[in-house]
Amino acid sequence: MTLDATHNPLAHSWVESANDPCCDFPIQNLPFGRFRLGPHAEWRAGVAIGAQVLDLQQAGLLDSADMAAVMALSASQRRALRHRLFEGLRSGSHLQSHWELALFVRSEVEIGLPCPVGDYTDFYTGIHHATTVGKLFRPDAPLLPNYHWVPIGYHGRASSIAASGQCFHRPHGQVMAAGDSAPQLLPTRRMDYELELAIWVAQGNALGEPVCMQQAEDHVWGLSLLNDWSARDVQAWEYQPLGPFLAKNFATTVSPWVVTLDALAPFRSKPLRPADAPQPLPYLDSPANRSSGAFDIELEVWLQTAAMQAAGLAAQRLSQSNYLDACWTLAQLLAHHTVNGCNLRAGDVLGTGTLSGPQAEQGGSLLELSQGGKLPLTLHNGEQRTFLEDGDTVILKAYAERAGARRIGFGECRGTVLAARV
Ligand code: MN
């Protein structure tokens, strides 16, 4: 977690597009992802640099095109790979003429999931989200008594996770309308998004062997954006007593580039824990976590409706928040998930939960921004939204920026709601 030459904000790459100050993928970032040259071609492990992707096998950095080879590396081996990438891509590198042949234009290749996803757990670390939503469902007791003690989560569905660009039909589900005596199967009328980060597990732990706080981050490959699409009317009817099920497992979209914790080292921060919250139990505590277990990552939600797209209007930003407002750090999520011996595996995804800010306009879902559907948002073009309509595209963005460091970005997490199947 110390800074090194790969974080030097003045470092330049011979890949010119990487030196654009607005570029999400400068040489200080080097996020991992998979691409392929056609719909039937093999997925290939790569690293995003500027507007390009470097093929790791072709560059001589991997023996195969399989991303599993990267994920099997230890944390220190992954750091060594980052240094080799940095050395090869920096201006003046003797590898330039060799690696130029291993570069592909990102917009000309298909970008997929960074790896096959094994299991998916979604947490609930966004305390402002938990409080606002808790008020809607339980006005008298918004935060349940366990919230400050247990990193709350549920097991989600990995099979419906897809990379940015996912389009899905408005799902059907059981909905119990107010005043009715029986539910009906209907297309959801309360289609929503959730602004989250995904924590990608690189190396698992053996069944029965918990991961302690001191080693938790060694198991983490990195972070991407995650949209936990949610059907709120289905959720309200089904969620008790076992939590979300069909309200959330029809689609989950992630941004395809895994931004490593090494790349995020300049943006570490002390976790913000509410003054009235109890100290975590010892298995969720460590000196390093107290001093720098959190990450300063700016988060944004953008919406482009079908009408905006037809009129040639750009997407509109709906909200901004920051990962610093999460109640639990990623190390705490790993330590908690495994404390009973549960085995995480390479390719598992842990969602942070919706990351809302403290202000009402910083809600990371429409449920919050429209106060449970009571207060429609008026968009710049005059359209109104309480929940998503068919043809709406939601775009999540994230970046880390700090004086003395190069800004790095996460790219986009984009998804579109299509009309329900008839
Ligand atoms: Mn969620």
Coordinates of C-alpha atoms and ligand atoms in Angstrom, one line a residue:
M1 CA 0.0 0.0 0.0
T2 CA 3.0 2.3 -0.3
L3 CA 3.3 4.5 -3.4
D4 CA 6.0 3.7 -6.0
A5 CA 7.1 4.7 -9.4
T6 CA 3.8 3.3 -11.0
H7 CA 1.9 6.1 -9.2
N8 CA 4.1 9.0 -10.4
P9 CA 1.6 11.5 -11.7
L10 CA 4.2 12.8 -14.3
A11 CA 4.7 9.3 -15.9
H12 CA 3.7 9.3 -19.6
S13 CA 3.0 6.4 -21.9
W14 CA 4.0 5.9 -25.6
V15 CA 0.3 5.1 -26.1
E16 CA -0.6 8.7 -26.7
S17 CA -4.3 8.4 -25.9
A18 CA -3.4 7.4 -22.3
N19 CA -1.8 10.9 -21.7
D20 CA -5.1 12.7 -22.2
P21 CA -5.9 14.2 -18.8
C22 CA -9.6 13.1 -19.2
C23 CA -8.6 9.5 -20.0
D24 CA -9.9 7.0 -17.4
F25 CA -7.0 4.6 -18.2
P26 CA -3.7 6.4 -17.9
I27 CA -0.5 4.4 -17.3
Q28 CA -1.0 4.8 -13.5
N29 CA -4.3 2.7 -13.7
L30 CA -3.7 -0.5 -15.8
P31 CA -7.0 -2.2 -15.1
F32 CA -7.6 -5.9 -16.2
G33 CA -10.4 -7.1 -18.5
R34 CA -11.2 -9.6 -21.2
F35 CA -11.8 -8.9 -24.9
R36 CA -12.3 -10.9 -28.1
L37 CA -12.0 -10.2 -31.8
G38 CA -15.4 -11.7 -32.7
P39 CA -18.5 -13.3 -31.2
H40 CA -17.0 -16.8 -31.6
A41 CA -13.4 -16.0 -30.8
E42 CA -11.7 -16.9 -27.6
W43 CA -11.7 -14.4 -24.7
R44 CA -8.3 -12.9 -24.1
A45 CA -6.8 -11.3 -21.0
G46 CA -5.9 -7.7 -21.5
V47 CA -5.1 -4.4 -19.8
A48 CA -6.8 -1.1 -20.8
I49 CA -4.4 1.7 -21.7
G50 CA -5.8 4.9 -23.1
A51 CA -8.2 4.0 -25.9
Q52 CA -6.4 0.7 -26.4
V53 CA -6.2 -2.8 -24.8
L54 CA -2.9 -4.6 -24.5
D55 CA -3.1 -8.4 -25.1
L56 CA -1.2 -9.9 -22.1
Q57 CA -0.2 -13.1 -23.9
Q58 CA 0.9 -11.4 -27.1
A59 CA 3.0 -9.0 -25.0
G60 CA 4.8 -12.0 -23.5
L61 CA 3.4 -11.4 -20.0
L62 CA 1.2 -14.5 -19.8
D63 CA 1.7 -18.1 -21.1
S64 CA -2.0 -18.3 -22.1
A65 CA -4.9 -15.9 -22.9
D66 CA -6.7 -17.1 -19.8
M67 CA -7.4 -14.5 -17.1
A68 CA -7.3 -17.2 -14.5
A69 CA -3.5 -17.1 -14.8
V70 CA -3.6 -13.5 -13.6
M71 CA -6.0 -14.2 -10.8
A72 CA -3.9 -17.2 -9.6
L73 CA -1.0 -14.8 -8.9
S74 CA -0.3 -13.8 -5.3
A75 CA -0.7 -10.2 -4.3
S76 CA 3.0 -9.6 -4.6
Q77 CA 3.2 -11.3 -8.0
R78 CA 0.3 -9.2 -9.2
R79 CA 2.2 -6.1 -8.1
A80 CA 5.3 -7.3 -10.0
L81 CA 3.1 -7.7 -13.1
R82 CA 1.9 -4.1 -12.7
H83 CA 5.5 -3.0 -12.6
R84 CA 6.3 -4.9 -15.8
L85 CA 3.3 -3.4 -17.5
F86 CA 4.3 0.1 -16.4
E87 CA 7.9 -0.4 -17.6
G88 CA 6.8 -1.6 -20.9
L89 CA 4.1 1.0 -21.5
R90 CA 6.0 4.1 -20.3
S91 CA 7.5 6.6 -22.8
G92 CA 10.9 5.5 -24.0
S93 CA 10.4 1.8 -23.2
H94 CA 12.5 -0.5 -25.4
L95 CA 9.4 -2.8 -25.5
Q96 CA 7.4 -0.3 -27.5
S97 CA 8.0 -1.8 -31.0
H98 CA 7.2 -5.3 -29.7
W99 CA 4.1 -4.3 -27.7
E100 CA 2.6 -2.1 -30.4
L101 CA 1.8 -5.4 -32.1
A102 CA -0.2 -6.5 -29.1
L103 CA -2.4 -3.4 -28.9
F104 CA -6.0 -3.4 -30.1
V105 CA -8.4 -0.4 -30.4
R106 CA -10.9 -0.9 -27.6
S107 CA -13.9 0.4 -29.6
E108 CA -13.1 -2.2 -32.3
V109 CA -13.2 -5.3 -30.0
E110 CA -15.8 -6.9 -27.8
I111 CA -15.3 -6.3 -24.1
G112 CA -16.7 -9.0 -21.8
L113 CA -16.8 -9.9 -18.1
P114 CA -13.2 -9.8 -16.7
C115 CA -13.6 -13.5 -15.7
P116 CA -16.4 -16.0 -15.3
V117 CA -18.3 -15.1 -12.1
G118 CA -18.6 -17.9 -9.5
D119 CA -20.6 -16.6 -6.6
Y120 CA -22.1 -13.2 -6.0
T121 CA -22.9 -11.7 -2.6
D122 CA -24.4 -8.3 -2.2
F123 CA -23.8 -6.3 0.9
Y124 CA -25.5 -3.3 2.4
T125 CA -22.7 -1.0 3.4
G126 CA -24.2 2.3 2.3
I127 CA -25.4 3.6 5.6
H128 CA -27.3 6.6 4.0
H129 CA -29.0 4.2 1.6
A130 CA -29.9 1.9 4.5
T131 CA -31.3 4.7 6.5
T132 CA -33.3 6.3 3.7
V133 CA -34.7 3.1 2.5
G134 CA -35.3 1.8 6.0
K135 CA -37.4 4.9 6.7
L136 CA -39.6 4.1 3.7
F137 CA -40.2 0.5 4.8
R138 CA -40.0 1.0 8.6
P139 CA -40.5 4.7 9.5
D140 CA -40.1 3.9 13.3
A141 CA -36.9 1.8 13.0
P142 CA -35.0 2.7 9.8
L143 CA -31.6 1.1 10.8
L144 CA -32.1 -2.3 12.4
P145 CA -30.1 -2.9 15.6
N146 CA -27.6 -5.2 13.9
Y147 CA -26.5 -2.7 11.3
H148 CA -23.5 -1.3 13.1
W149 CA -22.3 -4.8 14.2
V150 CA -22.8 -7.0 11.2
P151 CA -21.9 -6.2 7.6
I152 CA -25.4 -7.2 6.3
G153 CA -25.5 -9.1 3.0
Y154 CA -27.4 -11.7 1.0
H155 CA -26.4 -14.3 -1.6
G156 CA -27.3 -13.0 -5.1
R157 CA -27.3 -14.7 -8.4
A158 CA -24.1 -14.9 -10.5
S159 CA -25.6 -16.2 -13.7
S160 CA -27.3 -12.9 -14.7
I161 CA -24.2 -10.7 -14.2
A162 CA -23.1 -9.2 -17.5
A163 CA -20.6 -6.6 -18.7
S164 CA -21.5 -3.0 -19.5
G165 CA -23.9 -2.8 -22.4
Q166 CA -26.4 -5.3 -20.9
C167 CA -30.0 -4.9 -22.3
F168 CA -32.7 -6.8 -20.5
H169 CA -36.5 -7.0 -20.7
R170 CA -38.5 -5.5 -17.8
P171 CA -39.0 -8.5 -15.6
H172 CA -42.3 -10.0 -14.5
G173 CA -42.9 -10.7 -10.8
Q174 CA -45.4 -11.1 -8.1
V175 CA -46.8 -7.7 -7.1
M176 CA -49.2 -7.1 -4.2
A177 CA -51.0 -3.8 -4.9
A178 CA -52.2 -1.7 -2.0
G179 CA -55.8 -2.7 -1.1
D180 CA -55.7 -6.0 -3.0
S181 CA -56.2 -9.3 -1.3
A182 CA -54.0 -11.4 -3.7
P183 CA -50.9 -10.6 -5.7
Q184 CA -50.7 -10.6 -9.5
L185 CA -47.9 -11.6 -11.9
L186 CA -47.1 -8.3 -13.7
P187 CA -44.2 -6.6 -15.4
T188 CA -42.6 -4.5 -12.6
R189 CA -43.9 -1.0 -12.4
R190 CA -41.0 0.1 -10.1
M191 CA -37.9 -0.7 -12.1
D192 CA -34.9 0.8 -10.3
Y193 CA -31.1 0.8 -10.4
E194 CA -28.6 0.7 -7.5
L195 CA -25.2 2.5 -7.7
E196 CA -22.6 0.0 -6.3
L197 CA -19.0 -1.1 -6.5
A198 CA -18.1 -4.7 -7.2
I199 CA -15.2 -6.3 -5.3
W200 CA -13.5 -9.0 -7.4
V201 CA -11.9 -11.9 -5.6
A202 CA -8.6 -13.0 -7.2
Q203 CA -7.6 -15.8 -4.8
G204 CA -10.0 -17.7 -2.6
N205 CA -9.5 -19.3 0.8
A206 CA -9.8 -23.0 1.7
L207 CA -13.1 -24.2 3.1
G208 CA -13.0 -23.9 6.9
E209 CA -10.2 -21.3 6.9
P210 CA -11.3 -17.7 7.6
V211 CA -9.4 -14.8 6.1
C212 CA -8.2 -12.4 8.7
M213 CA -8.3 -8.6 8.4
Q214 CA -4.5 -8.4 7.9
Q215 CA -4.7 -10.7 4.8
A216 CA -8.1 -9.8 3.5
E217 CA -6.9 -7.4 0.8
D218 CA -4.4 -9.9 -0.6
H219 CA -7.4 -11.9 -1.8
V220 CA -8.9 -8.9 -3.6
W221 CA -8.1 -8.4 -7.3
G222 CA -9.8 -5.0 -7.6
L223 CA -13.0 -3.0 -8.0
S224 CA -15.4 -2.2 -10.8
L225 CA -18.8 -0.5 -10.9
L226 CA -22.0 -2.6 -10.4
N227 CA -25.6 -1.8 -11.1
D228 CA -27.9 -4.0 -8.9
W229 CA -31.1 -3.6 -11.0
S230 CA -34.1 -3.9 -8.6
A231 CA -37.8 -4.3 -9.1
R232 CA -39.1 -2.4 -6.0
D233 CA -42.7 -3.6 -6.1
V234 CA -41.6 -7.3 -6.3
Q235 CA -39.0 -6.6 -3.6
A236 CA -41.5 -5.1 -1.2
W237 CA -43.8 -8.2 -1.4
E238 CA -41.1 -10.9 -1.4
Y239 CA -38.3 -9.6 0.8
Q240 CA -39.5 -10.8 4.2
P241 CA -38.3 -13.0 5.9
L242 CA -35.4 -14.1 3.7
G243 CA -34.4 -11.0 1.8
P244 CA -34.2 -10.2 -1.9
F245 CA -34.8 -12.9 -4.5
L246 CA -36.5 -12.4 -7.9
A247 CA -36.6 -8.6 -7.4
K248 CA -32.8 -8.6 -8.1
N249 CA -31.7 -11.7 -9.9
F250 CA -32.9 -11.0 -13.4
A251 CA -29.9 -8.7 -14.3
T252 CA -26.8 -7.2 -12.8
T253 CA -24.4 -5.1 -14.8
V254 CA -20.7 -4.5 -14.1
S255 CA -18.1 -2.2 -15.7
P256 CA -15.7 -4.6 -17.4
W257 CA -12.3 -3.2 -16.1
V258 CA -11.0 -4.3 -12.8
V259 CA -9.2 -1.4 -11.2
T260 CA -6.6 -2.9 -8.8
L261 CA -6.0 -1.9 -5.2
D262 CA -2.5 -1.1 -6.2
A263 CA -3.8 1.5 -8.7
L264 CA -6.0 2.9 -6.0
A265 CA -3.2 3.2 -3.4
P266 CA -3.0 7.0 -3.7
F267 CA -6.7 7.3 -2.9
R268 CA -6.8 5.4 0.4
S269 CA -8.4 7.0 3.3
K270 CA -9.5 6.6 6.9
P271 CA -12.9 5.0 7.1
L272 CA -15.7 7.2 8.2
R273 CA -17.6 5.5 10.9
P274 CA -20.5 7.3 12.6
A275 CA -19.5 8.7 16.0
D276 CA -22.4 6.9 17.6
A277 CA -21.5 3.5 16.1
P278 CA -19.9 0.9 18.3
Q279 CA -16.3 -0.2 17.6
P280 CA -16.4 -3.3 15.4
L281 CA -15.7 -6.7 17.0
P282 CA -11.9 -7.6 16.9
Y283 CA -12.3 -9.9 13.9
L284 CA -13.4 -6.8 11.9
D285 CA -10.7 -4.5 13.1
S286 CA -7.1 -3.8 12.3
P287 CA -4.7 -0.9 12.6
A288 CA -4.3 -0.7 8.9
N289 CA -8.0 -0.7 8.4
R290 CA -8.6 2.1 10.9
S291 CA -6.0 4.3 9.3
S292 CA -6.5 3.6 5.6
G293 CA -9.1 0.9 4.9
A294 CA -11.4 3.1 2.8
F295 CA -11.1 4.5 -0.7
D296 CA -11.9 8.0 -1.9
I297 CA -13.8 7.1 -5.1
E298 CA -16.3 9.6 -6.7
L299 CA -19.4 7.9 -8.0
E300 CA -22.0 9.2 -10.5
V301 CA -25.3 8.0 -12.0
W302 CA -26.4 9.2 -15.4
L303 CA -29.6 8.6 -17.3
Q304 CA -30.4 8.8 -21.0
T305 CA -34.0 8.2 -21.8
A306 CA -35.2 7.0 -25.2
A307 CA -36.6 10.5 -25.9
M308 CA -33.2 12.0 -25.1
Q309 CA -31.5 9.6 -27.4
A310 CA -34.0 10.2 -30.2
A311 CA -33.5 14.0 -29.9
G312 CA -29.7 13.6 -29.9
L313 CA -29.5 14.8 -26.2
A314 CA -26.6 13.6 -24.0
A315 CA -27.3 11.6 -20.8
Q316 CA -28.1 13.7 -17.7
R317 CA -26.4 13.2 -14.4
L318 CA -28.9 12.2 -11.6
S319 CA -26.6 12.0 -8.6
Q320 CA -23.1 12.0 -7.2
S321 CA -21.7 10.3 -4.1
N322 CA -18.5 8.8 -2.7
Y323 CA -17.4 5.3 -1.6
L324 CA -16.0 7.0 1.6
D325 CA -19.6 7.1 2.9
A326 CA -19.7 3.3 3.2
C327 CA -20.0 1.9 6.7
W328 CA -17.8 -1.1 6.2
T329 CA -14.5 -1.4 4.3
L330 CA -13.8 -4.1 1.7
A331 CA -11.4 -5.9 4.1
Q332 CA -14.2 -6.1 6.6
L333 CA -16.5 -7.6 4.0
L334 CA -14.0 -10.4 3.2
A335 CA -13.2 -11.0 6.9
H336 CA -16.9 -11.2 7.7
H337 CA -17.8 -13.4 4.7
T338 CA -15.3 -16.0 5.7
V339 CA -15.4 -15.9 9.5
N340 CA -17.5 -19.0 9.6
G341 CA -15.2 -20.8 7.2
C342 CA -17.1 -20.0 4.1
N343 CA -14.7 -20.4 1.1
L344 CA -14.5 -17.6 -1.4
R345 CA -13.2 -18.5 -4.8
A346 CA -11.4 -16.7 -7.6
G347 CA -14.0 -14.9 -9.7
D348 CA -16.4 -14.3 -6.8
V349 CA -18.0 -10.8 -6.7
L350 CA -19.0 -9.0 -3.6
G351 CA -21.3 -6.0 -4.1
T352 CA -20.9 -3.1 -1.7
G353 CA -24.5 -2.2 -1.5
T354 CA -26.0 1.0 -2.8
L355 CA -23.6 3.9 -2.2
S356 CA -25.7 7.0 -1.5
G357 CA -24.3 10.2 0.0
P358 CA -25.6 12.0 3.1
Q359 CA -27.7 14.5 1.2
A360 CA -31.2 13.7 -0.3
E361 CA -30.0 14.5 -3.8
Q362 CA -27.2 11.9 -3.4
G363 CA -29.4 8.9 -3.4
G364 CA -27.9 6.0 -5.4
S365 CA -31.3 4.7 -6.5
L366 CA -34.6 6.2 -7.8
L367 CA -36.3 4.8 -4.7
E368 CA -34.4 7.3 -2.7
L369 CA -34.4 10.2 -5.2
S370 CA -38.2 10.0 -5.7
Q371 CA -38.8 9.3 -2.0
G372 CA -40.4 5.9 -2.6
G373 CA -42.1 7.0 -5.9
K374 CA -43.9 10.0 -4.2
L375 CA -41.8 12.8 -5.7
P376 CA -41.1 12.6 -9.5
L377 CA -37.8 13.9 -10.8
T378 CA -38.2 16.4 -13.7
L379 CA -35.4 15.9 -16.3
H380 CA -33.8 18.7 -18.3
N381 CA -36.0 17.8 -21.3
G382 CA -39.2 18.0 -19.3
E383 CA -39.7 14.3 -18.9
Q384 CA -40.5 13.0 -15.4
R385 CA -39.4 9.8 -13.6
T386 CA -40.3 8.1 -10.4
F387 CA -38.9 4.8 -11.6
L388 CA -37.3 3.7 -14.9
E389 CA -39.3 3.5 -18.1
D390 CA -38.7 1.3 -21.2
G391 CA -35.8 2.5 -23.3
D392 CA -34.0 4.2 -20.3
T393 CA -30.3 3.7 -20.3
V394 CA -28.5 4.1 -16.9
I395 CA -24.8 4.8 -16.9
L396 CA -22.7 4.5 -13.8
K397 CA -19.3 6.2 -13.7
A398 CA -16.5 6.4 -11.1
Y399 CA -13.1 8.1 -10.7
A400 CA -10.5 8.8 -8.1
E401 CA -8.8 12.1 -8.0
R402 CA -6.5 13.7 -5.4
A403 CA -3.8 16.4 -5.4
G404 CA -0.4 14.9 -6.2
A405 CA -1.9 11.9 -8.0
R406 CA -3.0 11.2 -11.6
R407 CA -6.8 10.9 -11.8
I408 CA -7.9 7.4 -12.7
G409 CA -11.3 6.2 -13.9
F410 CA -13.3 3.1 -14.0
G411 CA -14.9 3.5 -17.4
E412 CA -18.7 3.0 -17.8
C413 CA -21.3 0.6 -16.5
R414 CA -24.1 1.0 -18.9
G415 CA -27.4 -0.9 -19.2
T416 CA -30.8 -0.5 -20.8
V417 CA -34.3 -1.5 -19.8
L418 CA -36.3 -3.0 -22.7
A419 CA -40.1 -3.5 -22.8
A420 CA -41.4 -6.5 -21.0
R421 CA -41.8 -9.7 -23.0
V422 CA -45.5 -10.2 -23.9
Ligands
MN1 MN -27.9 -3.9 -3.9

